[in-house]
Coordinates of C-alpha atoms in Angstrom, one line a residue:
Chain A
M1 CA -192.2 -136.4 -26.0
I2 CA -188.8 -138.0 -25.8
D3 CA -190.3 -141.1 -24.1
I4 CA -192.9 -141.3 -26.8
A5 CA -190.2 -141.0 -29.5
L6 CA -188.2 -143.8 -27.7
K7 CA -191.3 -146.1 -27.5
D8 CA -192.1 -145.3 -31.1
F9 CA -188.7 -146.2 -32.4
R10 CA -188.6 -149.4 -30.3
A11 CA -191.8 -150.4 -32.1
K12 CA -190.3 -149.8 -35.5
K13 CA -187.0 -151.6 -35.1
G14 CA -186.3 -152.3 -38.8
R15 CA -186.7 -148.7 -39.7
A16 CA -184.7 -147.6 -36.7
A17 CA -181.9 -150.0 -37.6
M18 CA -181.7 -148.6 -41.1
C19 CA -181.2 -145.1 -39.8
I20 CA -178.7 -146.2 -37.1
V21 CA -176.6 -148.1 -39.7
G22 CA -176.7 -145.1 -42.0
V23 CA -175.5 -142.6 -39.3
M24 CA -173.0 -145.1 -38.0
A25 CA -171.5 -145.5 -41.5
C26 CA -171.4 -141.8 -42.0
V27 CA -169.7 -141.1 -38.6
L28 CA -167.3 -143.9 -39.2
L29 CA -166.3 -142.7 -42.6
I30 CA -166.2 -139.0 -41.8
G31 CA -164.6 -139.6 -38.4
T32 CA -161.9 -141.8 -39.8
V33 CA -161.1 -139.4 -42.7
N34 CA -160.9 -136.6 -40.2
L35 CA -158.8 -138.6 -37.9
V36 CA -156.4 -139.4 -40.7
L37 CA -156.2 -135.7 -41.6
Y38 CA -155.6 -134.8 -38.0
E39 CA -152.8 -137.3 -37.7
M40 CA -151.3 -136.2 -40.9
E41 CA -151.3 -132.6 -39.7
S42 CA -149.7 -133.7 -36.4
G43 CA -147.2 -135.9 -38.2
L44 CA -146.2 -133.1 -40.6
E45 CA -145.1 -131.1 -37.6
G46 CA -142.4 -133.6 -37.4
D47 CA -141.2 -132.7 -40.9
L48 CA -141.4 -129.1 -40.0
G49 CA -139.0 -129.8 -37.1
T50 CA -136.3 -130.7 -39.7
V51 CA -136.3 -127.1 -40.9
H52 CA -137.0 -125.3 -37.7
G53 CA -134.4 -122.6 -37.2
K54 CA -132.7 -123.4 -40.4
L55 CA -132.6 -122.2 -44.0
Y56 CA -132.4 -124.4 -47.1
F57 CA -130.3 -122.9 -49.9
E58 CA -131.5 -124.5 -53.1
K59 CA -132.4 -124.2 -56.7
N60 CA -135.3 -121.8 -57.3
G61 CA -138.7 -123.3 -56.7
T62 CA -137.8 -126.7 -55.4
G63 CA -139.5 -126.9 -52.0
F64 CA -139.1 -129.5 -49.3
P65 CA -137.7 -132.1 -49.4
P66 CA -135.2 -130.5 -51.8
S67 CA -134.6 -133.7 -53.8
G68 CA -135.4 -131.9 -57.1
S69 CA -132.7 -129.3 -56.5
I70 CA -129.2 -129.7 -58.0
I71 CA -126.5 -127.1 -57.4
S72 CA -122.7 -127.2 -57.6
E73 CA -120.7 -128.0 -54.6
N74 CA -118.6 -125.0 -55.2
L75 CA -121.6 -122.8 -54.9
G76 CA -122.4 -124.6 -51.7
N77 CA -118.9 -123.9 -50.4
E78 CA -119.3 -120.2 -51.3
V79 CA -122.6 -120.1 -49.3
M80 CA -121.0 -121.9 -46.4
N81 CA -118.3 -119.3 -46.2
R82 CA -120.7 -116.3 -46.0
S83 CA -120.9 -114.3 -42.8
E84 CA -124.6 -115.1 -42.3
V85 CA -123.8 -118.8 -42.1
N86 CA -122.6 -120.6 -39.1
P87 CA -120.0 -122.9 -40.7
D88 CA -119.7 -125.2 -37.7
K89 CA -123.4 -126.2 -37.7
S90 CA -124.4 -125.8 -41.4
T91 CA -123.9 -128.5 -44.0
K92 CA -124.0 -129.3 -47.7
A93 CA -126.5 -132.0 -48.4
L94 CA -127.6 -134.2 -51.2
F95 CA -131.2 -135.6 -51.2
M96 CA -132.0 -138.3 -53.7
P97 CA -135.2 -140.5 -53.6
I98 CA -134.8 -144.1 -54.7
Q99 CA -137.4 -146.8 -55.3
N100 CA -137.0 -150.3 -54.0
D101 CA -138.6 -153.3 -55.6
N102 CA -139.1 -155.0 -52.2
F103 CA -141.6 -152.5 -50.7
S104 CA -143.9 -149.6 -51.8
G105 CA -143.1 -146.0 -51.1
Y106 CA -139.8 -144.2 -51.4
T107 CA -136.5 -144.1 -49.6
M108 CA -134.6 -140.9 -49.4
I109 CA -130.8 -141.0 -49.6
V110 CA -129.5 -138.0 -47.6
G111 CA -125.8 -137.3 -48.0
L112 CA -124.4 -135.1 -45.2
T113 CA -121.0 -133.8 -44.1
P114 CA -120.1 -136.2 -41.2
G115 CA -120.6 -134.5 -37.9
R116 CA -123.5 -132.4 -39.1
E117 CA -126.2 -135.1 -38.9
E118 CA -127.9 -133.2 -36.1
T119 CA -128.4 -130.3 -38.5
F120 CA -130.8 -132.5 -40.4
I121 CA -132.5 -134.2 -37.5
E122 CA -132.2 -131.8 -34.6
N123 CA -135.3 -129.9 -33.5
V124 CA -137.5 -132.7 -34.4
K125 CA -139.9 -133.5 -31.6
N126 CA -138.8 -136.4 -29.4
V127 CA -136.1 -137.5 -31.8
T128 CA -133.8 -140.2 -30.4
V129 CA -131.3 -142.3 -32.2
E130 CA -130.7 -146.0 -31.3
G131 CA -127.0 -146.7 -31.8
K132 CA -124.8 -144.0 -33.2
G133 CA -126.1 -140.6 -34.3
S134 CA -122.9 -139.5 -36.1
L135 CA -120.9 -140.7 -39.1
V136 CA -117.6 -139.2 -37.9
G137 CA -114.9 -141.8 -38.0
E138 CA -117.1 -144.4 -39.7
S139 CA -116.5 -146.0 -43.0
D140 CA -118.1 -144.9 -46.3
N141 CA -120.7 -147.7 -46.1
S142 CA -122.0 -146.7 -42.7
V143 CA -125.5 -145.3 -42.5
I144 CA -128.0 -144.0 -40.0
I145 CA -131.5 -144.9 -41.1
G146 CA -135.0 -143.7 -40.4
S147 CA -137.6 -146.0 -38.6
Q148 CA -139.5 -146.7 -41.8
V149 CA -136.4 -147.7 -43.6
A150 CA -135.5 -150.0 -40.7
E151 CA -138.9 -151.6 -40.9
N152 CA -138.7 -151.9 -44.7
F153 CA -135.3 -153.6 -44.6
N154 CA -136.0 -155.4 -41.4
A155 CA -132.8 -153.8 -40.2
T156 CA -131.4 -153.4 -36.7
V157 CA -128.3 -151.6 -35.4
G158 CA -125.3 -153.5 -36.7
S159 CA -127.1 -155.3 -39.5
T160 CA -126.4 -154.8 -43.2
I161 CA -128.8 -153.5 -45.9
T162 CA -128.4 -153.4 -49.6
V163 CA -129.4 -150.2 -51.4
S164 CA -128.9 -149.7 -55.2
N165 CA -126.5 -152.7 -55.2
H166 CA -124.4 -151.3 -52.4
K167 CA -124.2 -152.9 -49.0
Y168 CA -124.4 -150.6 -46.0
K169 CA -123.8 -151.2 -42.3
V170 CA -126.5 -149.7 -40.1
I171 CA -124.8 -147.8 -37.2
G172 CA -127.9 -146.0 -36.0
I173 CA -131.7 -145.9 -36.3
I174 CA -133.6 -142.7 -35.9
K175 CA -136.7 -143.6 -33.9
Q176 CA -140.1 -143.0 -35.3
I177 CA -141.2 -139.4 -35.6
G178 CA -144.8 -138.3 -35.4
T179 CA -147.6 -140.7 -34.8
G180 CA -147.3 -143.5 -37.3
W181 CA -147.5 -141.8 -40.6
P182 CA -144.2 -142.1 -42.6
L183 CA -142.4 -138.8 -42.8
T184 CA -139.3 -137.7 -44.7
I185 CA -137.0 -138.4 -41.8
D186 CA -138.5 -141.8 -41.2
N187 CA -137.7 -142.7 -44.8
S188 CA -134.2 -141.4 -44.9
I189 CA -130.8 -143.2 -45.2
V190 CA -128.2 -140.8 -43.9
M191 CA -124.7 -141.3 -45.3
Q192 CA -121.5 -139.4 -46.0
L193 CA -122.0 -136.7 -48.6
S194 CA -119.0 -137.8 -50.7
H195 CA -120.3 -141.4 -50.8
A196 CA -123.8 -140.3 -51.7
Q197 CA -122.4 -138.2 -54.6
S198 CA -120.4 -141.2 -55.7
V199 CA -123.2 -143.8 -55.6
M200 CA -125.7 -141.4 -57.2
E201 CA -123.1 -140.5 -59.8
M202 CA -123.4 -136.8 -58.9
P203 CA -119.8 -135.7 -58.3
N204 CA -119.4 -132.2 -57.0
L205 CA -123.1 -131.7 -57.0
I206 CA -125.4 -131.2 -54.0
S207 CA -129.1 -130.5 -53.5
T208 CA -129.0 -127.9 -50.8
V209 CA -127.0 -126.2 -48.1
I210 CA -128.8 -126.6 -44.8
I211 CA -127.9 -123.3 -43.1
V212 CA -127.9 -122.6 -39.4
P213 CA -127.6 -118.8 -39.3
Q214 CA -125.0 -116.9 -37.3
E215 CA -127.6 -114.6 -35.9
S216 CA -131.2 -113.7 -37.0
I217 CA -132.7 -116.2 -39.3
D218 CA -134.9 -113.5 -40.9
V219 CA -131.9 -111.2 -41.6
A220 CA -129.9 -114.2 -43.0
E221 CA -132.8 -115.2 -45.3
I222 CA -133.1 -111.6 -46.7
D223 CA -129.3 -111.2 -47.1
L224 CA -128.9 -114.5 -48.8
Q225 CA -131.8 -114.0 -51.1
N226 CA -130.5 -110.6 -52.1
A227 CA -127.1 -112.1 -52.8
Y228 CA -128.4 -115.0 -54.8
P229 CA -131.7 -113.9 -56.4
S230 CA -131.9 -116.8 -58.8
Y231 CA -131.9 -119.3 -55.9
S232 CA -134.4 -120.1 -53.2
I233 CA -133.8 -119.6 -49.5
Y234 CA -136.2 -121.9 -48.1
S235 CA -137.3 -121.4 -44.5
Q236 CA -139.6 -123.0 -42.0
N237 CA -142.4 -120.8 -43.1
D238 CA -141.9 -121.8 -46.7
T239 CA -141.8 -125.4 -45.7
R240 CA -145.0 -125.0 -43.7
K241 CA -146.6 -123.4 -46.7
T242 CA -145.5 -126.2 -49.0
L243 CA -146.7 -128.9 -46.5
E244 CA -149.9 -127.1 -45.9
D245 CA -150.5 -126.6 -49.6
N246 CA -150.0 -130.3 -50.2
L247 CA -152.2 -131.1 -47.2
S248 CA -154.8 -128.7 -48.3
Q249 CA -155.3 -130.6 -51.6
I250 CA -155.7 -133.8 -49.6
K251 CA -158.0 -131.9 -47.2
I252 CA -160.2 -130.6 -50.1
F253 CA -160.5 -134.1 -51.5
F254 CA -161.3 -135.7 -48.1
N255 CA -163.7 -132.9 -47.2
M256 CA -165.5 -133.4 -50.5
I257 CA -165.8 -137.1 -49.7
S258 CA -167.0 -136.2 -46.1
A259 CA -169.6 -133.7 -47.5
F260 CA -170.9 -136.3 -49.9
I261 CA -171.2 -138.9 -47.2
F262 CA -172.8 -136.4 -44.9
A263 CA -175.4 -135.4 -47.6
V264 CA -176.1 -139.1 -48.4
S265 CA -176.6 -139.7 -44.6
V266 CA -179.0 -136.8 -44.2
I267 CA -181.0 -137.8 -47.3
L268 CA -181.1 -141.4 -46.2
I269 CA -182.4 -140.6 -42.7
M270 CA -184.7 -137.9 -44.2
I271 CA -186.2 -140.5 -46.5
V272 CA -186.7 -143.0 -43.7
M273 CA -188.2 -140.3 -41.5
M274 CA -190.5 -139.3 -44.4
M275 CA -191.6 -142.9 -44.7
S276 CA -192.1 -142.9 -41.0
V277 CA -194.2 -139.8 -41.1
K278 CA -196.2 -141.2 -44.0
E279 CA -196.8 -144.5 -42.1
K280 CA -197.8 -142.5 -39.0
T281 CA -200.2 -140.2 -40.9
K282 CA -203.2 -141.6 -39.1
E283 CA -201.4 -141.5 -35.7
I284 CA -200.4 -137.9 -36.2
G285 CA -203.9 -137.1 -37.3
T286 CA -205.2 -138.8 -34.1
M287 CA -202.7 -136.8 -32.0
R288 CA -203.8 -133.6 -33.6
A289 CA -207.5 -134.5 -33.2
I290 CA -207.1 -135.1 -29.5
G291 CA -205.3 -131.8 -29.0
T292 CA -201.6 -132.3 -29.5
R293 CA -200.0 -129.1 -30.6
K294 CA -198.0 -128.8 -33.8
R295 CA -194.8 -128.0 -32.0
S296 CA -195.2 -131.2 -30.0
I297 CA -195.5 -133.2 -33.3
L298 CA -192.5 -131.3 -34.6
A299 CA -190.5 -132.2 -31.4
L300 CA -191.6 -135.8 -31.6
I301 CA -190.3 -136.3 -35.1
I302 CA -187.0 -134.4 -34.4
Y303 CA -186.5 -136.3 -31.1
E304 CA -186.9 -139.5 -33.0
S305 CA -184.4 -138.5 -35.6
L306 CA -182.0 -137.2 -33.0
I307 CA -182.2 -140.3 -30.9
L308 CA -181.5 -142.5 -34.0
S309 CA -178.6 -140.3 -35.0
L310 CA -177.1 -140.3 -31.5
I311 CA -177.2 -144.1 -31.3
G312 CA -175.7 -144.5 -34.8
G313 CA -173.2 -141.8 -33.9
I314 CA -172.1 -143.4 -30.7
I315 CA -171.6 -146.8 -32.4
G316 CA -169.7 -145.1 -35.2
I317 CA -167.4 -143.3 -32.7
I318 CA -166.7 -146.6 -30.9
L319 CA -165.8 -148.3 -34.2
M320 CA -163.8 -145.3 -35.4
S321 CA -160.6 -146.1 -33.4
P322 CA -160.2 -149.7 -34.6
T323 CA -161.0 -148.6 -38.2
Y324 CA -158.4 -145.9 -38.0
N325 CA -155.9 -148.4 -36.6
M326 CA -156.6 -150.8 -39.3
L327 CA -156.1 -148.1 -41.9
G328 CA -152.9 -147.1 -40.2
L329 CA -151.7 -150.7 -40.4
L330 CA -152.5 -150.7 -44.1
M331 CA -150.7 -147.4 -44.6
G332 CA -147.5 -148.6 -42.9
A333 CA -147.9 -147.8 -39.2
K334 CA -145.8 -150.1 -37.0
E335 CA -147.4 -150.0 -33.6
V336 CA -151.1 -150.6 -33.7
N337 CA -153.1 -151.5 -30.6
F338 CA -156.6 -152.4 -31.7
L339 CA -157.9 -152.3 -28.2
S340 CA -156.8 -148.7 -27.7
F341 CA -159.5 -146.0 -27.9
Y342 CA -157.8 -143.0 -29.3
I343 CA -159.9 -140.1 -30.6
P344 CA -158.6 -136.6 -30.1
T345 CA -161.0 -134.2 -28.4
P346 CA -161.4 -131.8 -31.5
I347 CA -162.3 -134.8 -33.7
L348 CA -164.8 -136.1 -31.1
I349 CA -166.4 -132.6 -30.8
Q350 CA -166.6 -132.4 -34.6
I351 CA -168.2 -135.8 -34.9
L352 CA -170.8 -135.1 -32.2
M353 CA -171.7 -131.8 -34.0
I354 CA -172.1 -133.8 -37.2
V355 CA -174.3 -136.3 -35.5
F356 CA -176.4 -133.5 -34.0
I357 CA -176.7 -131.7 -37.4
I358 CA -177.6 -135.0 -39.2
G359 CA -180.3 -135.7 -36.6
T360 CA -181.7 -132.2 -36.7
F361 CA -181.5 -131.6 -40.4
S362 CA -182.9 -134.9 -41.5
G363 CA -185.8 -134.6 -39.0
L364 CA -186.7 -131.0 -39.9
L365 CA -188.5 -131.5 -43.3
P366 CA -190.4 -134.7 -42.2
A367 CA -191.3 -132.9 -39.0
Y368 CA -192.5 -129.9 -40.9
I369 CA -194.5 -132.2 -43.2
A370 CA -196.0 -133.9 -40.1
T371 CA -197.2 -130.6 -38.7
R372 CA -198.9 -129.8 -42.0
I373 CA -201.0 -133.0 -41.9
S374 CA -204.7 -132.1 -41.7
P375 CA -206.3 -134.1 -38.9
I376 CA -209.5 -134.5 -40.9
H377 CA -207.7 -136.1 -43.9
A378 CA -205.3 -138.1 -41.6
L379 CA -208.2 -139.7 -39.7
R380 CA -209.6 -141.0 -43.0
Y381 CA -206.1 -142.2 -44.1
E382 CA -205.7 -146.0 -44.4
Chain B
M1 CA -230.1 -126.8 -19.2
K2 CA -227.3 -124.9 -20.8
D3 CA -226.5 -125.1 -24.5
L4 CA -223.2 -127.0 -25.0
V5 CA -223.3 -127.0 -28.7
K6 CA -225.3 -124.5 -30.7
G7 CA -225.1 -124.4 -34.5
Q8 CA -227.0 -121.7 -36.4
E9 CA -227.5 -121.9 -40.2
L10 CA -224.3 -123.9 -40.7
W11 CA -223.1 -124.3 -44.2
K12 CA -220.1 -126.2 -45.4
T13 CA -219.2 -125.9 -49.0
Y14 CA -216.4 -127.7 -50.8
K15 CA -215.0 -127.0 -54.2
L16 CA -214.4 -130.0 -56.4
D17 CA -212.8 -128.6 -59.5
S18 CA -215.3 -125.9 -60.6
T19 CA -218.3 -127.5 -58.9
E20 CA -219.5 -126.5 -55.4
V21 CA -220.6 -129.3 -53.1
H22 CA -222.6 -128.4 -50.1
A23 CA -222.1 -130.8 -47.3
L24 CA -224.2 -128.8 -44.9
R25 CA -227.0 -126.6 -46.0
G26 CA -228.0 -124.2 -43.3
L27 CA -228.1 -126.8 -40.5
N28 CA -229.3 -125.9 -37.1
I29 CA -228.4 -127.9 -34.0
T30 CA -228.5 -127.6 -30.3
V31 CA -227.1 -130.1 -27.8
D32 CA -227.6 -129.4 -24.1
E33 CA -225.3 -130.3 -21.3
G34 CA -225.8 -133.9 -20.1
E35 CA -227.6 -135.1 -23.2
F36 CA -226.8 -138.3 -25.1
V37 CA -227.4 -137.4 -28.8
S38 CA -227.3 -139.8 -31.7
I39 CA -226.8 -138.3 -35.1
M40 CA -228.1 -140.7 -37.8
G41 CA -228.3 -140.4 -41.5
P42 CA -227.2 -142.1 -44.7
S43 CA -223.7 -141.8 -46.2
G44 CA -223.0 -138.4 -47.6
S45 CA -225.7 -136.7 -45.5
G46 CA -223.2 -134.5 -43.8
K47 CA -222.8 -136.4 -40.5
S48 CA -219.0 -136.5 -40.5
T49 CA -218.7 -132.9 -41.6
L50 CA -221.0 -131.9 -38.7
L51 CA -219.0 -134.0 -36.3
N52 CA -215.7 -132.5 -37.5
M53 CA -217.1 -129.0 -36.9
I54 CA -218.4 -129.9 -33.4
G55 CA -215.0 -131.4 -32.7
G56 CA -213.1 -128.3 -33.7
L57 CA -211.4 -130.0 -36.6
D58 CA -213.3 -128.0 -39.2
T59 CA -215.1 -124.6 -39.4
P60 CA -218.3 -123.7 -41.1
T61 CA -218.2 -121.8 -44.5
K62 CA -221.2 -119.9 -43.3
G63 CA -223.2 -119.7 -40.1
K64 CA -222.2 -119.7 -36.4
L65 CA -221.2 -122.6 -34.2
Y66 CA -220.9 -122.2 -30.5
I67 CA -219.0 -124.7 -28.4
G68 CA -219.4 -124.1 -24.7
G69 CA -220.6 -120.6 -25.5
K70 CA -217.5 -119.8 -27.7
E71 CA -217.9 -119.1 -31.4
T72 CA -215.5 -121.4 -33.2
S73 CA -215.2 -120.0 -36.7
S74 CA -213.1 -117.0 -35.4
M75 CA -210.8 -119.3 -33.4
K76 CA -207.2 -119.8 -34.5
D77 CA -205.7 -123.2 -35.0
K78 CA -204.0 -122.9 -31.6
E79 CA -207.2 -122.2 -29.8
L80 CA -209.1 -125.0 -31.5
T81 CA -206.2 -127.4 -30.6
K82 CA -206.5 -126.3 -27.0
M83 CA -210.3 -126.7 -27.0
R84 CA -209.9 -130.2 -28.5
A85 CA -207.4 -131.1 -25.8
K86 CA -209.5 -129.8 -22.9
D87 CA -213.1 -129.8 -23.7
I88 CA -213.6 -132.7 -26.2
G89 CA -213.1 -136.5 -25.9
F90 CA -212.9 -138.3 -29.2
I91 CA -213.9 -141.8 -29.9
F92 CA -213.2 -143.1 -33.5
Q93 CA -214.7 -146.0 -35.4
T94 CA -211.2 -147.5 -36.0
F95 CA -210.1 -146.8 -32.4
N96 CA -207.1 -144.8 -33.5
L97 CA -204.9 -145.8 -30.5
L98 CA -201.2 -145.1 -30.8
P99 CA -199.7 -148.5 -31.6
A100 CA -196.3 -148.1 -29.9
L101 CA -197.9 -147.1 -26.6
S102 CA -199.4 -149.3 -23.9
V103 CA -203.0 -149.1 -22.7
L104 CA -201.8 -146.9 -19.8
D105 CA -199.7 -144.6 -22.1
N106 CA -202.5 -144.2 -24.6
V107 CA -204.9 -143.1 -21.9
E108 CA -202.3 -140.9 -20.3
F109 CA -201.3 -139.3 -23.6
P110 CA -204.1 -136.6 -23.9
M111 CA -203.1 -135.2 -20.5
R112 CA -199.8 -134.2 -22.0
N113 CA -201.7 -131.9 -24.4
L114 CA -203.1 -129.7 -21.6
T115 CA -201.5 -126.3 -21.4
N116 CA -199.6 -124.9 -18.4
G117 CA -201.7 -124.4 -15.4
E118 CA -203.9 -127.4 -16.3
K119 CA -201.2 -129.9 -16.8
L120 CA -200.6 -132.4 -14.1
D121 CA -197.3 -133.8 -13.0
K122 CA -196.4 -137.3 -14.3
S123 CA -197.4 -139.3 -11.2
S124 CA -200.8 -137.5 -11.1
R125 CA -201.3 -138.2 -14.8
I126 CA -200.5 -141.9 -14.3
Q127 CA -202.9 -142.0 -11.3
R128 CA -205.7 -140.4 -13.3
A129 CA -205.0 -142.7 -16.4
E130 CA -205.2 -145.7 -14.1
E131 CA -208.5 -144.5 -12.8
C132 CA -209.9 -144.2 -16.3
V133 CA -208.5 -147.6 -17.3
D134 CA -210.3 -149.0 -14.2
I135 CA -213.6 -147.3 -15.2
V136 CA -213.5 -149.2 -18.5
G137 CA -212.5 -152.4 -16.8
L138 CA -209.1 -152.9 -18.4
T139 CA -206.8 -152.8 -15.4
P140 CA -205.6 -156.3 -16.0
R141 CA -204.5 -155.3 -19.5
I142 CA -203.0 -151.9 -18.5
K143 CA -199.5 -152.7 -19.9
Y144 CA -200.7 -154.3 -23.1
L145 CA -200.0 -152.8 -26.5
P146 CA -203.2 -152.2 -28.6
A147 CA -202.2 -155.0 -31.0
K148 CA -202.7 -157.5 -28.2
L149 CA -206.3 -156.3 -27.5
S150 CA -209.6 -157.3 -29.0
G151 CA -211.7 -154.7 -30.9
G152 CA -214.0 -154.2 -28.0
E153 CA -211.1 -153.7 -25.6
R154 CA -209.4 -151.2 -27.9
Q155 CA -212.6 -149.2 -28.0
R156 CA -212.8 -149.3 -24.2
V157 CA -209.3 -147.9 -24.2
A158 CA -210.4 -145.2 -26.6
I159 CA -213.3 -144.4 -24.2
A160 CA -210.9 -144.2 -21.3
R161 CA -208.6 -141.9 -23.3
A162 CA -211.6 -139.7 -24.2
L163 CA -212.6 -139.4 -20.5
V164 CA -209.2 -138.7 -19.0
N165 CA -209.2 -134.9 -19.3
N166 CA -212.8 -134.7 -18.0
P167 CA -214.1 -133.2 -21.2
K168 CA -217.3 -131.2 -21.6
F169 CA -218.5 -133.7 -24.1
I170 CA -217.5 -136.9 -25.9
L171 CA -217.7 -137.2 -29.7
A172 CA -218.1 -140.7 -30.9
D173 CA -217.9 -141.4 -34.6
E174 CA -219.6 -144.8 -35.2
P175 CA -217.9 -146.2 -32.1
T176 CA -219.4 -149.7 -32.6
G177 CA -219.0 -149.8 -36.4
N178 CA -216.1 -152.3 -36.2
L179 CA -217.4 -154.4 -33.3
D180 CA -219.5 -157.5 -32.9
S181 CA -222.9 -157.4 -31.1
E182 CA -221.6 -158.3 -27.7
A183 CA -218.8 -155.7 -27.8
T184 CA -221.3 -153.2 -29.2
A185 CA -223.6 -153.7 -26.3
N186 CA -220.8 -153.3 -23.8
I187 CA -219.5 -150.1 -25.5
I188 CA -223.0 -148.6 -25.6
N189 CA -223.6 -149.4 -22.0
L190 CA -220.3 -147.9 -21.1
L191 CA -221.2 -144.7 -23.0
H192 CA -224.5 -144.6 -21.1
E193 CA -222.7 -145.0 -17.8
V194 CA -220.4 -142.1 -18.8
N195 CA -223.4 -140.0 -19.7
D196 CA -225.1 -140.9 -16.4
Q197 CA -222.0 -139.4 -14.7
G198 CA -222.9 -136.1 -16.4
T199 CA -220.7 -136.1 -19.5
T200 CA -222.5 -135.1 -22.7
V201 CA -222.2 -137.7 -25.5
I202 CA -222.7 -136.9 -29.2
M203 CA -222.5 -140.1 -31.2
V204 CA -222.8 -140.7 -35.0
T205 CA -224.3 -144.1 -35.8
H206 CA -226.0 -146.0 -38.5
D207 CA -227.6 -148.5 -36.1
L208 CA -231.0 -147.7 -34.6
D209 CA -230.4 -150.2 -31.7
T210 CA -227.3 -148.4 -30.5
A211 CA -229.3 -145.1 -30.6
K212 CA -231.9 -146.5 -28.3
D213 CA -232.5 -144.3 -25.2
T214 CA -230.7 -141.4 -26.8
K215 CA -231.9 -138.2 -28.4
V216 CA -231.9 -139.0 -32.1
M217 CA -231.2 -136.3 -34.7
K218 CA -231.6 -137.4 -38.3
I219 CA -229.6 -135.7 -40.9
R220 CA -230.3 -135.7 -44.6
D221 CA -228.8 -133.6 -47.4
G222 CA -227.0 -131.4 -45.0
V223 CA -229.9 -130.5 -42.7
I224 CA -231.4 -131.9 -39.6
E225 CA -234.7 -133.6 -40.3
S226 CA -235.9 -134.2 -36.8

C-alpha cells in the first residue's frame, strides 16, 4: 500500500505541498526552539563552572550572579579568616551590572583581589585567556574582559575601553565559554576590587566572598551556614537550582509554544487528510467494493500522512541548522557558519519522533473515517 | 448446471423517517454458472438493491441469498470483503478506476486484496495484469492514467480489472450507460467473449439492444416479472 500512497500523493501535489509545508514549519519551529534550549542548557554548564568547588558567601536570598548582594568588607575579612576557608585561594568580590548605551544586554563589573582571578574563572570548561590572566602588578585601570565585552567594545589585548566614564586598558580577554550564548563570565569586566569599590562608589562594601574550602565543601557549607544563619552560603547545587529554575520558566514558555505549533500542525494535516478522504470517498468505496480490507484502507491513509510528514520533517530538519545559526547571530553569537549542519543527536531523535507522531496522529481520524465509509453510499457519491 | 446465485424470498426494507420502503418484496432469483443474465427494469424497481446484494455489498432484510452455495446474510463484513475480492468482478457505469494509478496498476490492484495463500508475488501479479490488459486490447495504453483514456477504454480497463482474479461471476451495473454506440457495442462484445470463456455475467441495463443474446430478467416493484 505504500506504493499506492506514494502514487496517490504525487497525483495530488497541491494538497501534498500544503501538508509538507505545514510539517516543515512545525519541525523548523519546534526543532529550533529545542535547539536553542539545548544550547542554553549546555551553555549554562559554563556558568556552573564558575562556582564548581566553591562557595559564595552572600546576603540571604541573592542567588547567582550575586550582584544583588551587599555585605561589609569587614564581614568579608572575618569570613576569609575562618578555619573552613582557604585564604590563599578565596577572594572578596564585588559584582555590579552596568548598562551601556552602545549595545544591548548587560556588562558585569567584577572586582576581585588581584591574584585571585582564577578563583572566579577556574573550573570553567575550556577556559583560556588571551594576554594576561592576572591583575597582579598592574595599574588600577587594567582589566581582563570576557569575550562578549570584547566584542561589544571591539576590544583587543592592549586596547583601551571606556566604561562609566573611566578608561581601562585591556590586558587579557577570556575566550568564549559555552557555545555562543552569552554567559556571566563572557559579559564580565574583571578589575581590582579596590578600584571597583571606588568607581561604583561602594567603599568597604563587597557582594560576596568566593570561598575555596580548606577541606570538604559540604562540611564548610554547613559550618559557615551555622555560624552566619542570616547569610546565604551559595554552592554549586544552589547555583544549578537557580539556573535550572530560570531555565525551567523559559522551558515552560518554549514548550507551550512547541505544543501549540504541534497541535496546529496535527490539526492542519488532519484537515487536509480529511479533505483527501472526502475527495476520495468514491475511490475508497470502489476499493471496498472490489474487496480491499478496512485495515488496508486504514494503512493507505496513514502511510500517506506519514510520507507527507516525513518529507516535511526532513526539509524542516535540513533548514533547522541555518535557522538556528541565524537566530544565534541575532542573539549575539560571534562565530556562525551557515553551511554547518549541527543538530545534536537528542534533538534529532526528538524531532523524528515528533514527525512520526504528527504523521500517525493526523492520519488516524481520517483513516478511521475512511474505513467507516459504506461502499454502497460511496459508489453513489459524486 | 450449478446454481451460482440463488435468492429465495428476498426482502429489503429501508426506513425513511417513520415510513418503511420496500426495495425488494420477496424476490426470487437463480443464476446458473456460465449464464449471461441481463436484469432490466425501470428506475426504483430494485435493480441496484439486488445487484448490491448479489455483490456482497448489502444483505437482505428477509429471505436467503446463496452465492456459490454460501448463505450471505450470516456472513461477517470480513467474509463478505473476502468474497468480493475473490469471487466477484465489478464493472460500474462510471468506471470507478483509481485516478492516481496507471492502467496496469488499476488492473493489478484487486490482486492485492486476495488473502494469504491466494496472493501472488508482485511479478506474477504484474504478468497476470498484463494478460488481462491484453485481453481487452489496451496493451499500448498500459502505462496511461485513466484521465488520458476515452470512456470506452476506461470501461475496458474496468473489465480487465474485473477479470484479473478469475472471479466466479462479473457484476456489471449499466456498463454502457456512459458510452457512445460504438463503444457500447465493443464493451458488450467483450462481455460476451468473457462469458464465452466460462465466466458468468450479471448485468443491469436499461437498453434492450445490449441485453440481446442474454437471459433477460425483468424486475418491477421489487419482484422479478419474468
